[in-house]
mmCIF file of C-alpha atoms and ligand atoms in Angstrom:
data_model
loop_
_atom_site.group_PDB
_atom_site.id
_atom_site.type_symbol
_atom_site.label_atom_id
_atom_site.label_comp_id
_atom_site.label_asym_id
_atom_site.label_seq_id
_atom_site.Cartn_x
_atom_site.Cartn_y
_atom_site.Cartn_z
ATOM 1 C CA UNK A 1 127.464 130.791 73.420
ATOM 2 C CA UNK A 2 128.434 133.569 75.802
ATOM 3 C CA UNK A 3 125.255 134.294 77.744
ATOM 4 C CA UNK A 4 124.563 137.143 80.189
ATOM 5 C CA UNK A 5 122.003 136.591 82.950
ATOM 6 C CA UNK A 6 120.313 138.980 85.372
ATOM 7 C CA UNK A 7 118.773 137.674 88.600
ATOM 8 C CA UNK A 8 121.403 134.920 88.587
ATOM 9 C CA UNK A 9 121.437 134.715 92.389
ATOM 10 C CA UNK A 10 117.692 133.952 92.569
ATOM 11 C CA UNK A 11 115.709 130.728 92.955
ATOM 12 C CA UNK A 12 115.381 130.242 89.167
ATOM 13 C CA UNK A 13 118.606 132.001 88.155
ATOM 14 C CA UNK A 14 120.881 129.710 90.172
ATOM 15 C CA UNK A 15 119.481 126.636 88.436
ATOM 16 C CA UNK A 16 119.699 128.303 85.004
ATOM 17 C CA UNK A 17 123.377 129.202 85.529
ATOM 18 C CA UNK A 18 124.185 125.603 86.509
ATOM 19 C CA UNK A 19 122.329 124.189 83.478
ATOM 20 C CA UNK A 20 123.940 126.596 81.002
ATOM 21 C CA UNK A 21 127.415 125.870 82.362
ATOM 22 C CA UNK A 22 126.741 122.124 82.183
ATOM 23 C CA UNK A 23 125.797 122.604 78.525
ATOM 24 C CA UNK A 24 129.206 124.200 77.933
ATOM 25 C CA UNK A 25 128.106 127.843 77.620
ATOM 26 C CA UNK A 26 130.086 130.712 79.062
ATOM 27 C CA UNK A 27 127.928 132.596 81.582
ATOM 28 C CA UNK A 28 128.335 136.224 82.659
ATOM 29 C CA UNK A 29 126.228 137.079 85.695
ATOM 30 C CA UNK A 30 124.912 140.653 85.559
ATOM 31 C CA UNK A 31 124.935 141.629 89.232
ATOM 32 C CA UNK A 32 123.728 144.739 91.004
ATOM 33 C CA UNK A 33 126.413 144.643 93.694
ATOM 34 C CA UNK A 34 129.850 146.035 92.905
ATOM 35 C CA UNK A 35 131.359 142.620 93.383
ATOM 36 C CA UNK A 36 134.319 142.183 91.097
ATOM 37 C CA UNK A 37 134.048 138.359 91.199
ATOM 38 C CA UNK A 38 135.113 136.478 88.094
ATOM 39 C CA UNK A 39 132.302 135.833 85.617
ATOM 40 C CA UNK A 40 130.284 138.871 86.710
ATOM 41 C CA UNK A 41 129.577 142.316 85.281
ATOM 42 C CA UNK A 42 127.884 145.135 87.189
ATOM 43 C CA UNK A 43 124.517 146.541 86.065
ATOM 44 C CA UNK A 44 122.439 149.282 87.612
ATOM 45 C CA UNK A 45 118.745 148.385 87.566
ATOM 46 C CA UNK A 46 117.727 152.056 87.942
ATOM 47 C CA UNK A 47 119.693 153.442 84.996
ATOM 48 C CA UNK A 48 120.378 150.315 82.969
ATOM 49 C CA UNK A 49 124.097 151.145 82.956
ATOM 50 C CA UNK A 50 126.204 148.042 82.386
ATOM 51 C CA UNK A 51 129.936 147.511 82.841
ATOM 52 C CA UNK A 52 130.361 146.755 79.152
ATOM 53 C CA UNK A 53 134.069 145.986 79.487
ATOM 54 C CA UNK A 54 133.324 143.155 81.925
ATOM 55 C CA UNK A 55 130.306 142.079 79.863
ATOM 56 C CA UNK A 56 132.313 141.620 76.676
ATOM 57 C CA UNK A 57 130.666 140.354 73.486
ATOM 58 C CA UNK A 58 127.547 138.338 74.278
ATOM 59 C CA UNK A 59 125.287 136.214 72.104
ATOM 60 C CA UNK A 60 122.216 136.045 74.351
ATOM 61 C CA UNK A 61 120.680 137.403 77.532
ATOM 62 C CA UNK A 62 118.459 135.703 80.110
ATOM 63 C CA UNK A 63 116.673 138.411 82.102
ATOM 64 C CA UNK A 64 115.189 137.186 85.390
ATOM 65 C CA UNK A 65 115.780 140.128 87.739
ATOM 66 C CA UNK A 66 112.974 141.639 89.775
ATOM 67 C CA UNK A 67 112.035 142.467 93.351
ATOM 68 C CA UNK A 68 110.465 139.346 94.907
ATOM 69 C CA UNK A 69 106.655 139.748 94.775
ATOM 70 C CA UNK A 70 106.106 137.436 97.753
ATOM 71 C CA UNK A 71 108.831 139.017 99.896
ATOM 72 C CA UNK A 72 106.456 140.810 102.299
ATOM 73 C CA UNK A 73 103.253 142.856 102.559
ATOM 74 C CA UNK A 74 102.772 145.168 99.607
ATOM 75 C CA UNK A 75 103.472 148.509 101.213
ATOM 76 C CA UNK A 76 103.500 151.506 98.864
ATOM 77 C CA UNK A 77 107.305 151.382 98.817
ATOM 78 C CA UNK A 78 107.429 147.652 98.078
ATOM 79 C CA UNK A 79 104.907 147.981 95.243
ATOM 80 C CA UNK A 80 107.068 150.727 93.796
ATOM 81 C CA UNK A 81 110.144 148.454 93.966
ATOM 82 C CA UNK A 82 108.204 145.551 92.399
ATOM 83 C CA UNK A 83 107.122 147.805 89.528
ATOM 84 C CA UNK A 84 110.395 149.732 89.055
ATOM 85 C CA UNK A 85 112.509 146.570 88.980
ATOM 86 C CA UNK A 86 110.465 145.207 86.038
ATOM 87 C CA UNK A 87 109.121 147.658 83.415
ATOM 88 C CA UNK A 88 111.530 150.589 83.886
ATOM 89 C CA UNK A 89 114.555 148.357 84.714
ATOM 90 C CA UNK A 90 113.929 146.188 81.627
ATOM 91 C CA UNK A 91 113.526 149.245 79.409
ATOM 92 C CA UNK A 92 116.751 150.766 80.741
ATOM 93 C CA UNK A 93 118.689 147.501 80.346
ATOM 94 C CA UNK A 94 117.371 146.890 76.836
ATOM 95 C CA UNK A 95 118.276 150.441 75.761
ATOM 96 C CA UNK A 96 121.849 149.772 76.883
ATOM 97 C CA UNK A 97 121.986 146.346 75.208
ATOM 98 C CA UNK A 98 120.535 147.775 71.995
ATOM 99 C CA UNK A 99 123.296 150.400 71.914
ATOM 100 C CA UNK A 100 126.101 147.823 72.078
ATOM 101 C CA UNK A 101 128.221 147.539 68.913
ATOM 102 C CA UNK A 102 126.774 144.028 68.584
ATOM 103 C CA UNK A 103 123.410 143.693 70.399
ATOM 104 C CA UNK A 104 122.485 140.212 71.620
ATOM 105 C CA UNK A 105 120.761 137.942 69.103
ATOM 106 C CA UNK A 106 118.317 136.596 71.693
ATOM 107 C CA UNK A 107 116.660 137.866 74.879
ATOM 108 C CA UNK A 108 114.747 135.358 76.978
ATOM 109 C CA UNK A 109 112.969 137.406 79.634
ATOM 110 C CA UNK A 110 110.815 136.479 82.600
ATOM 111 C CA UNK A 111 107.221 137.641 82.642
ATOM 112 C CA UNK A 112 104.368 136.144 84.657
ATOM 113 C CA UNK A 113 100.902 134.674 84.170
ATOM 114 C CA UNK A 114 99.850 137.453 86.525
ATOM 115 C CA UNK A 115 99.618 139.436 83.259
ATOM 116 C CA UNK A 116 96.127 137.945 82.801
ATOM 117 C CA UNK A 117 94.738 139.264 86.107
ATOM 118 C CA UNK A 118 91.937 137.330 87.855
ATOM 119 C CA UNK A 119 90.137 135.284 85.161
ATOM 120 C CA UNK A 120 88.031 132.609 86.898
ATOM 121 C CA UNK A 121 87.490 129.504 84.720
ATOM 122 C CA UNK A 122 88.475 131.150 81.417
ATOM 123 C CA UNK A 123 91.087 129.110 79.545
ATOM 124 C CA UNK A 124 94.059 131.367 78.766
ATOM 125 C CA UNK A 125 96.689 131.003 76.075
ATOM 126 C CA UNK A 126 99.254 133.291 74.460
ATOM 127 C CA UNK A 127 96.531 134.941 72.330
ATOM 128 C CA UNK A 128 94.353 135.867 75.329
ATOM 129 C CA UNK A 129 94.191 139.553 76.177
ATOM 130 C CA UNK A 130 96.111 140.695 79.274
ATOM 131 C CA UNK A 131 93.986 141.532 82.304
ATOM 132 C CA UNK A 132 93.778 144.223 84.945
ATOM 133 C CA UNK A 133 95.213 144.914 88.375
ATOM 134 C CA UNK A 134 98.589 145.724 89.854
ATOM 135 C CA UNK A 135 100.484 142.583 88.763
ATOM 136 C CA UNK A 136 98.920 142.639 85.295
ATOM 137 C CA UNK A 137 100.017 146.246 84.821
ATOM 138 C CA UNK A 138 103.521 145.423 86.087
ATOM 139 C CA UNK A 139 103.811 142.505 83.657
ATOM 140 C CA UNK A 140 102.530 144.533 80.697
ATOM 141 C CA UNK A 141 105.217 147.171 81.306
ATOM 142 C CA UNK A 142 107.795 144.393 81.844
ATOM 143 C CA UNK A 143 107.146 142.918 78.379
ATOM 144 C CA UNK A 144 106.937 146.352 76.746
ATOM 145 C CA UNK A 145 110.343 147.185 78.268
ATOM 146 C CA UNK A 146 112.073 144.916 75.727
ATOM 147 C CA UNK A 147 111.003 147.179 72.827
ATOM 148 C CA UNK A 148 114.472 148.704 72.171
ATOM 149 C CA UNK A 149 115.927 145.222 71.561
ATOM 150 C CA UNK A 150 112.934 144.089 69.486
ATOM 151 C CA UNK A 151 113.361 147.206 67.375
ATOM 152 C CA UNK A 152 116.960 146.328 66.573
ATOM 153 C CA UNK A 153 116.106 142.790 65.456
ATOM 154 C CA UNK A 154 116.839 140.771 68.596
ATOM 155 C CA UNK A 155 114.630 137.686 68.957
ATOM 156 C CA UNK A 156 112.742 138.452 72.178
ATOM 157 C CA UNK A 157 110.911 135.742 74.156
ATOM 158 C CA UNK A 158 108.646 136.619 77.090
ATOM 159 C CA UNK A 159 108.134 133.634 79.343
ATOM 160 C CA UNK A 160 104.802 134.003 81.152
ATOM 161 C CA UNK A 161 105.761 132.038 84.233
ATOM 162 C CA UNK A 162 103.292 130.502 86.715
ATOM 163 C CA UNK A 163 104.114 129.212 90.211
ATOM 164 C CA UNK A 164 107.552 127.593 89.961
ATOM 165 C CA UNK A 165 107.877 124.464 92.064
ATOM 166 C CA UNK A 166 110.950 123.138 93.806
ATOM 167 C CA UNK A 167 111.259 122.370 97.533
ATOM 168 C CA UNK A 168 114.512 124.359 97.741
ATOM 169 C CA UNK A 169 112.836 127.757 97.320
ATOM 170 C CA UNK A 170 109.967 129.881 96.059
ATOM 171 C CA UNK A 171 106.311 129.287 96.966
ATOM 172 C CA UNK A 172 106.648 125.559 97.659
ATOM 173 C CA UNK A 173 109.386 126.027 100.241
ATOM 174 C CA UNK A 174 107.180 128.582 102.045
ATOM 175 C CA UNK A 175 104.264 126.111 102.080
ATOM 176 C CA UNK A 176 106.247 123.186 103.456
ATOM 177 C CA UNK A 177 106.261 124.133 107.138
ATOM 178 C CA UNK A 178 102.479 124.612 107.560
ATOM 179 C CA UNK A 179 101.797 121.467 105.547
ATOM 180 C CA UNK A 180 104.334 119.418 107.525
ATOM 181 C CA UNK A 181 102.663 120.683 110.715
ATOM 182 C CA UNK A 182 99.330 119.470 109.323
ATOM 183 C CA UNK A 183 97.838 122.971 109.193
ATOM 184 C CA UNK A 184 97.814 123.329 105.410
ATOM 185 C CA UNK A 185 94.598 123.550 103.438
ATOM 186 C CA UNK A 186 92.648 125.265 100.679
ATOM 187 C CA UNK A 187 92.940 129.017 100.303
ATOM 188 C CA UNK A 188 89.769 131.060 99.910
ATOM 189 C CA UNK A 189 87.164 129.070 97.957
ATOM 190 C CA UNK A 190 89.882 126.654 96.756
ATOM 191 C CA UNK A 191 88.246 126.856 93.325
ATOM 192 C CA UNK A 192 90.807 129.296 91.856
ATOM 193 C CA UNK A 193 93.025 127.812 89.132
ATOM 194 C CA UNK A 194 96.743 127.520 89.761
ATOM 195 C CA UNK A 195 99.198 127.310 86.874
ATOM 196 C CA UNK A 196 102.451 125.590 87.741
ATOM 197 C CA UNK A 197 105.757 124.278 86.390
ATOM 198 C CA UNK A 198 108.627 122.536 88.137
ATOM 199 C CA UNK A 199 111.840 124.542 88.270
ATOM 200 C CA UNK A 200 113.511 121.648 86.466
ATOM 201 C CA UNK A 201 111.126 122.047 83.497
ATOM 202 C CA UNK A 202 111.318 125.859 83.560
ATOM 203 C CA UNK A 203 115.105 125.655 83.196
ATOM 204 C CA UNK A 204 114.564 123.327 80.207
ATOM 205 C CA UNK A 205 112.110 125.851 78.702
ATOM 206 C CA UNK A 206 114.657 128.658 79.125
ATOM 207 C CA UNK A 207 117.543 126.739 77.515
ATOM 208 C CA UNK A 208 115.210 125.575 74.702
ATOM 209 C CA UNK A 209 113.962 129.119 74.012
ATOM 210 C CA UNK A 210 117.555 130.381 73.877
ATOM 211 C CA UNK A 211 118.527 127.867 71.211
ATOM 212 C CA UNK A 212 115.347 127.379 69.148
ATOM 213 C CA UNK A 213 114.625 130.133 66.617
ATOM 214 C CA UNK A 214 110.905 129.280 66.583
ATOM 215 C CA UNK A 215 110.439 130.870 70.018
ATOM 216 C CA UNK A 216 109.544 134.551 69.763
ATOM 217 C CA UNK A 217 107.069 136.766 71.668
ATOM 218 C CA UNK A 218 104.917 135.589 74.587
ATOM 219 C CA UNK A 219 105.273 131.945 75.627
ATOM 220 C CA UNK A 220 103.179 130.399 78.392
ATOM 221 C CA UNK A 221 105.832 128.558 80.414
ATOM 222 C CA UNK A 222 103.257 126.428 82.197
ATOM 223 C CA UNK A 223 102.257 122.785 82.144
ATOM 224 C CA UNK A 224 99.045 122.138 80.191
ATOM 225 C CA UNK A 225 97.598 120.748 83.437
ATOM 226 C CA UNK A 226 96.671 123.583 85.819
ATOM 227 C CA UNK A 227 94.857 122.468 88.965
ATOM 228 C CA UNK A 228 92.443 124.165 91.315
ATOM 229 C CA UNK A 229 93.913 125.342 94.585
ATOM 230 C CA UNK A 230 91.910 122.569 96.304
ATOM 231 C CA UNK A 231 93.502 119.934 94.048
ATOM 232 C CA UNK A 232 96.934 121.476 94.584
ATOM 233 C CA UNK A 233 96.762 121.327 98.386
ATOM 234 C CA UNK A 234 95.306 117.808 98.304
ATOM 235 C CA UNK A 235 98.230 116.634 96.140
ATOM 236 C CA UNK A 236 100.764 118.372 98.392
ATOM 237 C CA UNK A 237 99.219 116.878 101.538
ATOM 238 C CA UNK A 238 99.267 113.443 99.932
ATOM 239 C CA UNK A 239 102.917 113.789 98.888
ATOM 240 C CA UNK A 240 103.878 114.816 102.438
ATOM 241 C CA UNK A 241 101.561 112.232 104.094
ATOM 242 C CA UNK A 242 99.862 115.003 106.064
ATOM 243 C CA UNK A 243 96.239 116.155 106.332
ATOM 244 C CA UNK A 244 95.523 119.298 104.287
ATOM 245 C CA UNK A 245 91.978 120.183 105.272
ATOM 246 C CA UNK A 246 92.342 123.383 107.292
ATOM 247 C CA UNK A 247 90.852 126.129 105.115
ATOM 248 C CA UNK A 248 92.141 129.694 105.144
ATOM 249 C CA UNK A 249 89.129 131.901 104.310
ATOM 250 C CA UNK A 250 89.663 134.692 101.783
ATOM 251 C CA UNK A 251 88.773 137.435 104.309
ATOM 252 C CA UNK A 252 91.435 136.136 106.727
ATOM 253 C CA UNK A 253 94.055 136.098 103.976
ATOM 254 C CA UNK A 254 93.082 139.634 102.953
ATOM 255 C CA UNK A 255 93.358 140.741 106.593
ATOM 256 C CA UNK A 256 96.724 139.039 107.061
ATOM 257 C CA UNK A 257 98.373 139.784 103.727
ATOM 258 C CA UNK A 258 96.460 142.763 102.340
ATOM 259 C CA UNK A 259 96.671 143.140 98.554
ATOM 260 C CA UNK A 260 99.462 140.552 98.398
ATOM 261 C CA UNK A 261 96.737 137.912 98.891
ATOM 262 C CA UNK A 262 95.985 138.435 95.153
ATOM 263 C CA UNK A 263 98.918 136.068 94.601
ATOM 264 C CA UNK A 264 96.987 133.293 96.350
ATOM 265 C CA UNK A 265 93.387 134.101 95.452
ATOM 266 C CA UNK A 266 93.516 135.173 91.795
ATOM 267 C CA UNK A 267 92.527 132.488 89.301
ATOM 268 C CA UNK A 268 94.434 131.819 86.080
ATOM 269 C CA UNK A 269 93.789 128.719 84.013
ATOM 270 C CA UNK A 270 96.603 128.612 81.443
ATOM 271 C CA UNK A 271 96.775 126.301 78.448
ATOM 272 C CA UNK A 272 100.137 126.758 76.712
ATOM 273 C CA UNK A 273 99.978 126.907 72.926
ATOM 274 C CA UNK A 274 103.566 127.596 71.845
ATOM 275 C CA UNK A 275 105.384 124.917 73.876
ATOM 276 C CA UNK A 276 103.283 121.953 72.658
ATOM 277 C CA UNK A 277 103.246 123.342 69.096
ATOM 278 C CA UNK A 278 107.062 123.330 69.145
ATOM 279 C CA UNK A 279 107.165 119.775 70.500
ATOM 280 C CA UNK A 280 108.298 120.620 74.041
ATOM 281 C CA UNK A 281 107.652 117.662 76.355
ATOM 282 C CA UNK A 282 107.410 118.313 80.096
ATOM 283 C CA UNK A 283 109.292 115.899 82.326
ATOM 284 C CA UNK A 284 106.657 116.602 85.002
ATOM 285 C CA UNK A 285 103.175 117.361 83.686
ATOM 286 C CA UNK A 286 101.014 115.910 86.489
ATOM 287 C CA UNK A 287 101.022 117.519 89.915
ATOM 288 C CA UNK A 288 101.078 114.207 91.868
ATOM 289 C CA UNK A 289 104.053 112.766 90.018
ATOM 290 C CA UNK A 290 105.813 116.153 90.052
ATOM 291 C CA UNK A 291 105.593 116.304 93.865
ATOM 292 C CA UNK A 292 106.631 112.649 94.183
ATOM 293 C CA UNK A 293 109.723 113.256 91.993
ATOM 294 C CA UNK A 294 110.695 116.487 93.763
ATOM 295 C CA UNK A 295 110.370 115.099 97.290
ATOM 296 C CA UNK A 296 112.134 111.838 96.407
ATOM 297 C CA UNK A 297 115.012 113.926 95.026
ATOM 298 C CA UNK A 298 115.203 116.254 98.056
ATOM 299 C CA UNK A 299 115.174 113.228 100.411
ATOM 300 C CA UNK A 300 118.023 111.684 98.400
ATOM 301 C CA UNK A 301 119.971 114.983 98.666
ATOM 302 C CA UNK A 302 119.303 115.176 102.433
ATOM 303 C CA UNK A 303 120.514 111.623 103.077
ATOM 304 C CA UNK A 304 123.555 111.702 100.759
HETATM 305 N N1 NAP B 1 109.391 131.852 91.272
HETATM 306 C C1 NAP B 1 108.167 131.953 90.765
HETATM 307 O O1 NAP B 1 107.226 131.200 91.171
HETATM 308 C C2 NAP B 1 107.896 132.954 89.664
HETATM 309 C C3 NAP B 1 106.599 133.024 89.118
HETATM 310 C C4 NAP B 1 106.342 133.940 88.104
HETATM 311 C C5 NAP B 1 107.354 134.786 87.665
HETATM 312 N N2 NAP B 1 108.591 134.699 88.235
HETATM 313 C C6 NAP B 1 109.634 135.658 87.789
HETATM 314 O O2 NAP B 1 110.794 134.969 87.384
HETATM 315 C C7 NAP B 1 111.953 135.732 87.780
HETATM 316 C C8 NAP B 1 112.880 134.833 88.591
HETATM 317 O O3 NAP B 1 112.147 134.360 89.725
HETATM 318 P P1 NAP B 1 112.865 133.879 91.067
HETATM 319 O O4 NAP B 1 111.883 133.084 91.820
HETATM 320 O O5 NAP B 1 114.215 133.326 90.744
HETATM 321 O O6 NAP B 1 113.064 135.282 91.797
HETATM 322 P P2 NAP B 1 114.010 135.622 93.060
HETATM 323 O O7 NAP B 1 114.500 134.383 93.720
HETATM 324 O O8 NAP B 1 113.279 136.637 93.882
HETATM 325 O O9 NAP B 1 115.281 136.293 92.370
HETATM 326 C C9 NAP B 1 115.180 137.446 91.595
HETATM 327 C C10 NAP B 1 116.548 138.077 91.456
HETATM 328 O O10 NAP B 1 116.346 139.398 90.960
HETATM 329 C C11 NAP B 1 117.299 140.286 91.520
HETATM 330 N N3 NAP B 1 116.586 141.349 92.225
HETATM 331 C C12 NAP B 1 116.012 141.303 93.460
HETATM 332 N N4 NAP B 1 115.487 142.501 93.773
HETATM 333 C C13 NAP B 1 115.714 143.314 92.708
HETATM 334 C C14 NAP B 1 115.446 144.688 92.430
HETATM 335 N N5 NAP B 1 114.791 145.465 93.311
HETATM 336 N N6 NAP B 1 115.856 145.191 91.225
HETATM 337 C C15 NAP B 1 116.507 144.401 90.320
HETATM 338 N N7 NAP B 1 116.820 143.123 90.546
HETATM 339 C C16 NAP B 1 116.418 142.582 91.718
HETATM 340 C C17 NAP B 1 118.168 139.460 92.481
HETATM 341 O O11 NAP B 1 119.350 139.064 91.770
HETATM 342 P P3 NAP B 1 120.767 139.822 91.963
HETATM 343 O O12 NAP B 1 120.864 140.168 93.411
HETATM 344 O O13 NAP B 1 121.752 138.797 91.492
HETATM 345 O O14 NAP B 1 120.689 141.035 91.073
HETATM 346 C C18 NAP B 1 117.329 138.225 92.744
HETATM 347 O O15 NAP B 1 118.115 137.120 93.021
HETATM 348 C C19 NAP B 1 111.452 136.926 88.582
HETATM 349 O O16 NAP B 1 111.452 138.068 87.765
HETATM 350 C C20 NAP B 1 110.040 136.541 88.971
HETATM 351 O O17 NAP B 1 109.160 137.637 89.099
HETATM 352 C C21 NAP B 1 108.888 133.813 89.212
#
């Protein structure tokens, strides 16, 4: 297949590009910079305009682009960028893709479990109603943005992604320094539920959803084994052979991070329905063994 991908330079996108190329697909990276590198086509996230000549005929699109939500305190301007780069950018891109002489057959698009808002101990699956709050509203608009492609018959998959784990980037990389210094610990009450998936498994979910016609609509791209924040930090401390007892009270996190602390304090307890129903088997479904596998691999990379 010839597959276009937005957000290809990101933490998830880089690994997706590698996997798709290894599977023999031709990948066109949709980039925002006017970089005429081979294998790229320019797109404008504000207008959705795409260099269609460079894009050529495509079978599928993987859409991962979006302003990083953990990239700094949520100032008014940053919140605007977080929102604009999801709902409106997706709508604009999908309008352009829908107007192509041959629209893509499949769109696999990132969404987030943040769509459920703060839900305590409630077990959430694809049928659960979305929640409230800034991230929930952003994610609702993000999924709705694919409407022009849905309307023209494209199979659209929304991956509701939880915390993606790999030591080379994302949330886990940011946690490593405090934990290695022995100053890691539970956040807030530590009772909030944390959904998670390794980047390795997320890439497998993305390539599976591209190829398998049964995937359509919202898909919880999470392991069926969420943990509480307290369990998560205990497992991370154990994997790094460091103490992880130093708590960070919710008020201190709110003071330090402002509204961005929602990312750490909100509780979502996902139980995926679609992935198990379609026979998807996670390579890493338990947090302890996931950490052990990831750190063993990064040590091997560091010493080779
Ligand atoms: N990582 C996680 O734990 C996690 C959890 C839930 C959901 N997700 C979602 O999954 C997607 C991929 O995550 P990631 O961790 O790979 O993200 P990332 O590392 O922040 O990369 C996102 C990519 O989006 C593009 N981008 C950045 N700012 C943008 C803007 N203002 N407008 C349009 N595009 C912009 C960039 O690619 P170019 O420069 O190449 O355009 C960037 O490399 C994101 O949409 C993210 O929200 C991730």
